[in-house]
XYZ file of C-alpha atoms in Angstrom:
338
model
C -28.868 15.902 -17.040
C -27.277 18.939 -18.702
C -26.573 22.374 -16.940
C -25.953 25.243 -17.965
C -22.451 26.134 -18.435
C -22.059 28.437 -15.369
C -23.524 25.923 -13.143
C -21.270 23.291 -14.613
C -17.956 25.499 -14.152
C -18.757 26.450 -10.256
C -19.509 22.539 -9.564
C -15.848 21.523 -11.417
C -14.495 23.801 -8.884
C -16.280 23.270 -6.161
C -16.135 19.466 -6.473
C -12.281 19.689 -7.810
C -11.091 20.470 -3.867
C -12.592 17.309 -3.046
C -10.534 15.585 -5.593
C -7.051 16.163 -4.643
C -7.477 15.101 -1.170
C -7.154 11.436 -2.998
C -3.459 12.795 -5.294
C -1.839 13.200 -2.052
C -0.565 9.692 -0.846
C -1.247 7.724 -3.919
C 1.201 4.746 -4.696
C 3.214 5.665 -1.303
C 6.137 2.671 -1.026
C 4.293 1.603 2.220
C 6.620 -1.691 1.167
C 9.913 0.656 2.090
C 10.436 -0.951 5.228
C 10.269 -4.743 4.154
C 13.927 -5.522 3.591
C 15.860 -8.609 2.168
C 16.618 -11.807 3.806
C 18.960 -10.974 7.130
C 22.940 -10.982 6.508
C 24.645 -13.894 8.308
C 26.072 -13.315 11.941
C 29.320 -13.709 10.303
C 29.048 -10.242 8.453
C 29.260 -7.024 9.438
C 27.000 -5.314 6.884
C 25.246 -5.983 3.688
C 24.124 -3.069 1.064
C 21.781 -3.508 -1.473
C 21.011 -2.115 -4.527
C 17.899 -2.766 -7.032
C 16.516 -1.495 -9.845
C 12.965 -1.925 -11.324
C 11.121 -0.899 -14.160
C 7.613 -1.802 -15.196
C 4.273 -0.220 -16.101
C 0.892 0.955 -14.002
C -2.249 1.883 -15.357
C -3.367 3.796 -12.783
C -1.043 5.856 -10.837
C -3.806 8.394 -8.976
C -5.844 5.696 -8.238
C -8.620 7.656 -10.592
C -12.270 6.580 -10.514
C -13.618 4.580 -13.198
C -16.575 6.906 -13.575
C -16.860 9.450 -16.141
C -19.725 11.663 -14.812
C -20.730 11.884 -10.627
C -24.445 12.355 -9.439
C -23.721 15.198 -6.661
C -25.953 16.850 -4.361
C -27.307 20.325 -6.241
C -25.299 23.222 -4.097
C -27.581 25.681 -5.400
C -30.904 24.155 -5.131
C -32.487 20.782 -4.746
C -32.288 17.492 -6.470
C -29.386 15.738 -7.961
C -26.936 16.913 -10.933
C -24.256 15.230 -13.115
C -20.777 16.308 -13.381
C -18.029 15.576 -15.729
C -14.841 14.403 -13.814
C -12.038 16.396 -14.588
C -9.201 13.836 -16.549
C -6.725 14.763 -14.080
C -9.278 12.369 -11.434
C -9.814 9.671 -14.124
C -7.097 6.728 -14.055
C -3.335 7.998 -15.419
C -1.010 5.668 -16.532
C 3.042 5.642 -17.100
C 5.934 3.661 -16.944
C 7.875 3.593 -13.670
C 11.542 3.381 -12.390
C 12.591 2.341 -8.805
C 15.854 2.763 -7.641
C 16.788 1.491 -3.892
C 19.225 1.231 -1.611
C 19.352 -0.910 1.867
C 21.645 -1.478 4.341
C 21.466 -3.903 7.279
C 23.691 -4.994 9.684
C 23.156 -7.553 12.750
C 22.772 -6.092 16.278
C 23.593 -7.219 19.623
C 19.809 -8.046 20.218
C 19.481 -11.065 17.584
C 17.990 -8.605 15.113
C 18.693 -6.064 12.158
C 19.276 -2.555 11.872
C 18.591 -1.396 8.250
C 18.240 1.941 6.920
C 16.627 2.078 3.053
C 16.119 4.919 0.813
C 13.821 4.956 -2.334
C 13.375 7.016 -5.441
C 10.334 6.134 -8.005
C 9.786 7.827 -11.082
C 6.693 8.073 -12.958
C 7.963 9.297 -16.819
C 4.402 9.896 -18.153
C 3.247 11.090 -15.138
C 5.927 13.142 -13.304
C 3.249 14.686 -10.515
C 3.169 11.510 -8.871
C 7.059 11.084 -8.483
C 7.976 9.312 -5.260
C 10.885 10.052 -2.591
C 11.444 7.575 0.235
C 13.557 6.973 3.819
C 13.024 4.817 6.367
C 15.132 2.891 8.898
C 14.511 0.465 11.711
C 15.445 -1.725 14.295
C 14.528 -5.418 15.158
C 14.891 -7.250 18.599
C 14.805 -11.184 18.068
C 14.359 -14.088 20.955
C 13.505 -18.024 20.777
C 9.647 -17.117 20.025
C 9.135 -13.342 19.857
C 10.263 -10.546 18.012
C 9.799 -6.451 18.236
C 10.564 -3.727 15.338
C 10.375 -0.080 15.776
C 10.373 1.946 12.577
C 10.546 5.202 10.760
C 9.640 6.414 7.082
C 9.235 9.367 5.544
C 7.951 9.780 1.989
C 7.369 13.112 -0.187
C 6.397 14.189 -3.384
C 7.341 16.674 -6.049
C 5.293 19.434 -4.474
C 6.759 18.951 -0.879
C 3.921 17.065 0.848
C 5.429 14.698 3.327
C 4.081 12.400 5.207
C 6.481 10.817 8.151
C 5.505 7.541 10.541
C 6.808 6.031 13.141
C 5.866 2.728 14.456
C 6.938 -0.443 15.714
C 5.663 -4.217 15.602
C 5.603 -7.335 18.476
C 4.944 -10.418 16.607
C 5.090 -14.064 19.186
C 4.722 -17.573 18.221
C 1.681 -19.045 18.892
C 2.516 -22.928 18.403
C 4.770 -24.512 16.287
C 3.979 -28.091 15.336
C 6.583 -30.702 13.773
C 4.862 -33.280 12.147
C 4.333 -34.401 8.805
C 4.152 -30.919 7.859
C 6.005 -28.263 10.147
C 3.388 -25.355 10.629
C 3.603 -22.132 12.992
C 1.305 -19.869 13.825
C 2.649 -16.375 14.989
C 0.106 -13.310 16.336
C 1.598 -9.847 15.372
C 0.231 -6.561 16.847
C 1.360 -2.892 15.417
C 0.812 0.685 15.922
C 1.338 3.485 13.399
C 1.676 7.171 13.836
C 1.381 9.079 10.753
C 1.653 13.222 10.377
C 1.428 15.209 6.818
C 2.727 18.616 7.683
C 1.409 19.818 4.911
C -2.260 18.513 5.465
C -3.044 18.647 9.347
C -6.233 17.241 9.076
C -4.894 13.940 7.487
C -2.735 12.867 11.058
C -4.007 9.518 12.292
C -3.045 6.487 14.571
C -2.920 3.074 12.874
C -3.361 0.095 14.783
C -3.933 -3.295 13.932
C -3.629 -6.965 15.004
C -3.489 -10.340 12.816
C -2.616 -14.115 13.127
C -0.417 -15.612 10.101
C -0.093 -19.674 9.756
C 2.717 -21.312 7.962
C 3.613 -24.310 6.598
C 6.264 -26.101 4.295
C 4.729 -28.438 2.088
C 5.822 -31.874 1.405
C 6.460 -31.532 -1.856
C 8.117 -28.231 -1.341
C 7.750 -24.402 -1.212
C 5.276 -22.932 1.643
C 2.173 -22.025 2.364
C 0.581 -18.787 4.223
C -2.705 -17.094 5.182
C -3.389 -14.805 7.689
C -6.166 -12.486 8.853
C -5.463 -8.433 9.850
C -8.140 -6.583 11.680
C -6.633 -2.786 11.764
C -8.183 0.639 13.209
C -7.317 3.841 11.256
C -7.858 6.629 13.487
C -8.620 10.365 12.420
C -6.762 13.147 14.434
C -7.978 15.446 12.340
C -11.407 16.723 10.302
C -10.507 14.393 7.309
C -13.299 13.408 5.241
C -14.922 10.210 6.822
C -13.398 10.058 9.682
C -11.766 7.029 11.643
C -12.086 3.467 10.023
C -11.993 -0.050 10.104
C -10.626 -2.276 8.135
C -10.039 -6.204 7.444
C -7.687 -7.996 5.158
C -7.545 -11.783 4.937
C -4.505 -12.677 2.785
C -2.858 -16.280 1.756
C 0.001 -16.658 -0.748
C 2.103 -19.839 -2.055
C 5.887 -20.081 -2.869
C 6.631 -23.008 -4.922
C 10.229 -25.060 -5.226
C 12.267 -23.814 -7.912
C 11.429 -24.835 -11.451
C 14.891 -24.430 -13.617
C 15.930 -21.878 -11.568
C 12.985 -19.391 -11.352
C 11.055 -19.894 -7.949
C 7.174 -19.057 -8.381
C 4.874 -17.467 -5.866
C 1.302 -16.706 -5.778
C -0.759 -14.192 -3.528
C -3.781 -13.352 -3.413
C -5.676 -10.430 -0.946
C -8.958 -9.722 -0.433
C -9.957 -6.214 1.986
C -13.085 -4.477 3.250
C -12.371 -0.906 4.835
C -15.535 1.768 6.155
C -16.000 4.562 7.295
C -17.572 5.575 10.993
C -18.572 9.172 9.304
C -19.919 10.374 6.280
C -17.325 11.174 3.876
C -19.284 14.525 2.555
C -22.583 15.593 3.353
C -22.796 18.493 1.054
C -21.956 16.600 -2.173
C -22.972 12.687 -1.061
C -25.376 13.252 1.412
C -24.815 10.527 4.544
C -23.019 8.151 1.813
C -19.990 6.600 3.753
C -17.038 5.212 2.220
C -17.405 1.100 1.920
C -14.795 -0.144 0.155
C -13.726 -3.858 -0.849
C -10.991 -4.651 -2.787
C -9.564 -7.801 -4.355
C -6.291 -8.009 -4.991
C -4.279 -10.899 -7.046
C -0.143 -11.063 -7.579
C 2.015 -13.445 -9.623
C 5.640 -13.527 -9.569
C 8.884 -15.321 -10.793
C 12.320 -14.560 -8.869
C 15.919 -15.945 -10.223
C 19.400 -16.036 -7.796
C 21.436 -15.399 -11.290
C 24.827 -15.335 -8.995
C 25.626 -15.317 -4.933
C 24.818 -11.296 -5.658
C 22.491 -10.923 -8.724
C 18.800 -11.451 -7.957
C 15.989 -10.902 -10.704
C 12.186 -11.047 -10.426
C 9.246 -10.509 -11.988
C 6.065 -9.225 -10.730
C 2.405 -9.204 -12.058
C -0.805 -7.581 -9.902
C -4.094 -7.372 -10.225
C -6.773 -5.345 -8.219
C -9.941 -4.198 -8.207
C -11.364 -1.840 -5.867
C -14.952 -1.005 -5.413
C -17.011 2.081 -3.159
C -20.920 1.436 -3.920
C -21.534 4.300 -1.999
C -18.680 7.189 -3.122
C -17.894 6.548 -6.505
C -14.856 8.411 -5.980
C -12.912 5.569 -4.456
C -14.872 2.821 -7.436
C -11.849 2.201 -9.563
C -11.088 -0.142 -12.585
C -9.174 -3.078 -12.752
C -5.904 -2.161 -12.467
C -2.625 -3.724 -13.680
C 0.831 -3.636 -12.856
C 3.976 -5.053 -14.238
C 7.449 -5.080 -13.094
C 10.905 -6.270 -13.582
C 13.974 -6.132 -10.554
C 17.277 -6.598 -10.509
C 18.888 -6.819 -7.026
C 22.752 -6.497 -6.652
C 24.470 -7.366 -3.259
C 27.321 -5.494 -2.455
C 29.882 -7.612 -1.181
């Protein structure tokens, strides 16, 4: 359907507010707080340094659609609109640089504090700043974690959490095959200072089985049911969301250990996400997700790995949040500090 170019230019705008809401929080390093393997008892601290570089085809996780069928604001009926290439998918290179430091505590845990800094060269809008540090409490079958991150962008906009984690053993079983089954429940709080209306509580609970296979490496899966919930007037509301998850990591093959995940997730909203351009369409979103990797102890310090992802996310409902396939590559190198 074509418009008239007046009506065109006050739906670009009009629609264009809608649009950022997704820029803000793209690509945060929500993996900031997963650190390396715990130092031994026998040190006192371990720093970390690691470098990757790789490429992403889709940094503002832009919709795959070209044109939008939108409510008419000024009358009745349906019209088209172009979406503006700053909402279609951008792609760049990327550079991470981190640093982490752990040390063991007096409660059979870590304390680690890690700060992150990813550059997007193509795409410097989307330029990444990350801290976060934490504290884990370990006994015989159950652990806690409390946590805190804060992440920002080029602009300012901030967005700082603080959580914490109980995860408890289930069973363990020593037979052929030693398996475990652990139950982990979490609670999130997140605030954007910037954007009120984006606050929420995060909560979610999940089993995880593992076992070590007999002819080496280890097997997981595990199932997360989580609850996303607004404190503010954000567009859809609260939701739910699932994720069931398994991955394999294989014995070493000259050196290079392979692993395999795969994810697959299924997130809605309880509200509709905009009435004036969608109607009551509500945000029902699955997405698949599929990650290959190779890793490489070069020395006692030098680490390197190799990652490759996958994804696809899909929204029959708003085609804002339909993407393409998207790829990622990346290379680390990981340096202990002795």
């Amino acid at each position: 359907m074509n418009e008239p170019s007046v009506l065109e230019a006050s739906l670009q705008r009009y629609i264009q507010q809608w649009l950022v809401l997704f820029q803000h929080g793209v690509c945060l390093p929500e993996q900031l707080q997963q650190r390396s393997s715990a130092p031994e008892e026998s040190l006192k601290g371990q720093i970390t340094l690691s470098t990757s570089i790789g490429y992403l085809d889709n940094v503002n996780l832009g919709t795959r659609h070209e044109n939008l069928s939108i409510n008419n604001p000024f009358g009745d009926g349906k019209v088209n609109l172009q979406v503006d290439e700053r909402s279609r998918p951008l792609s760049s290179s990327f550079v991470n640089v981190r640093g982490t430091y752990q040390v063991m505590n007096t409660h059979g845990g870590t304390d680690y504090a890690a700060a992150l800094q990813q550059v997007y060269p193509d795409e410097p809008d989307y330029n990444m700043t990350g801290l976060a540090a934490g504290r884990q409490w370990q006994a015989d079958e159950s652990a806690k974690e409390a946590h805190f991150s804060l992440v920002s962008d080029p602009d300012g906009n901030t967005r700082a959490s603080l959580g914490g984690v109980y995860h408890q053993v289930l069973s363990i079983e020593n037979t052929d095959v030693v398996r475990n089954t652990r139950a982990s429940i979490g609670a999130r709080y997140d605030v954007y200072p910037q954007q009120a209306e984006q606050n929420a509580v995060f909560v979610d609970a999940g089993i995880k089985r593992q076992q070590l296979l007999p002819e080496g490496g280890q097997l997981s899966t595990g199932i997360i049911l989580n609850y996303d919930h607004a404190l503010g007037s954000r567009p859809g509301g609260s939701r739910v969301g699932l994720d069931l998850s398994g991955s394999w990591n294989g014995e070493s093959m000259a050196g290079w250990s392979p692993s395999l995940g795969a994810t697959l997730s299924y997130k809605r909203d309880d509200d509709a996400y905009n009435r004036a351009l969608f109607s009551e369409g509500v945000r029902n979103q699955t997405q698949a997700r599929l990650e290959l990797g190779l890793s490489k102890k070069i020395t006692n310090s030098d680490r390197i790995a190799v990652k490759y992802t996958l994804d696809k996310s899909q929204d029959r409902e708003i085609p804002l949040f339909d993407l393409p396939l998207g790829n990622m590559l990346g290379i680390t190198f990981e340096h202990q500090l002795d």
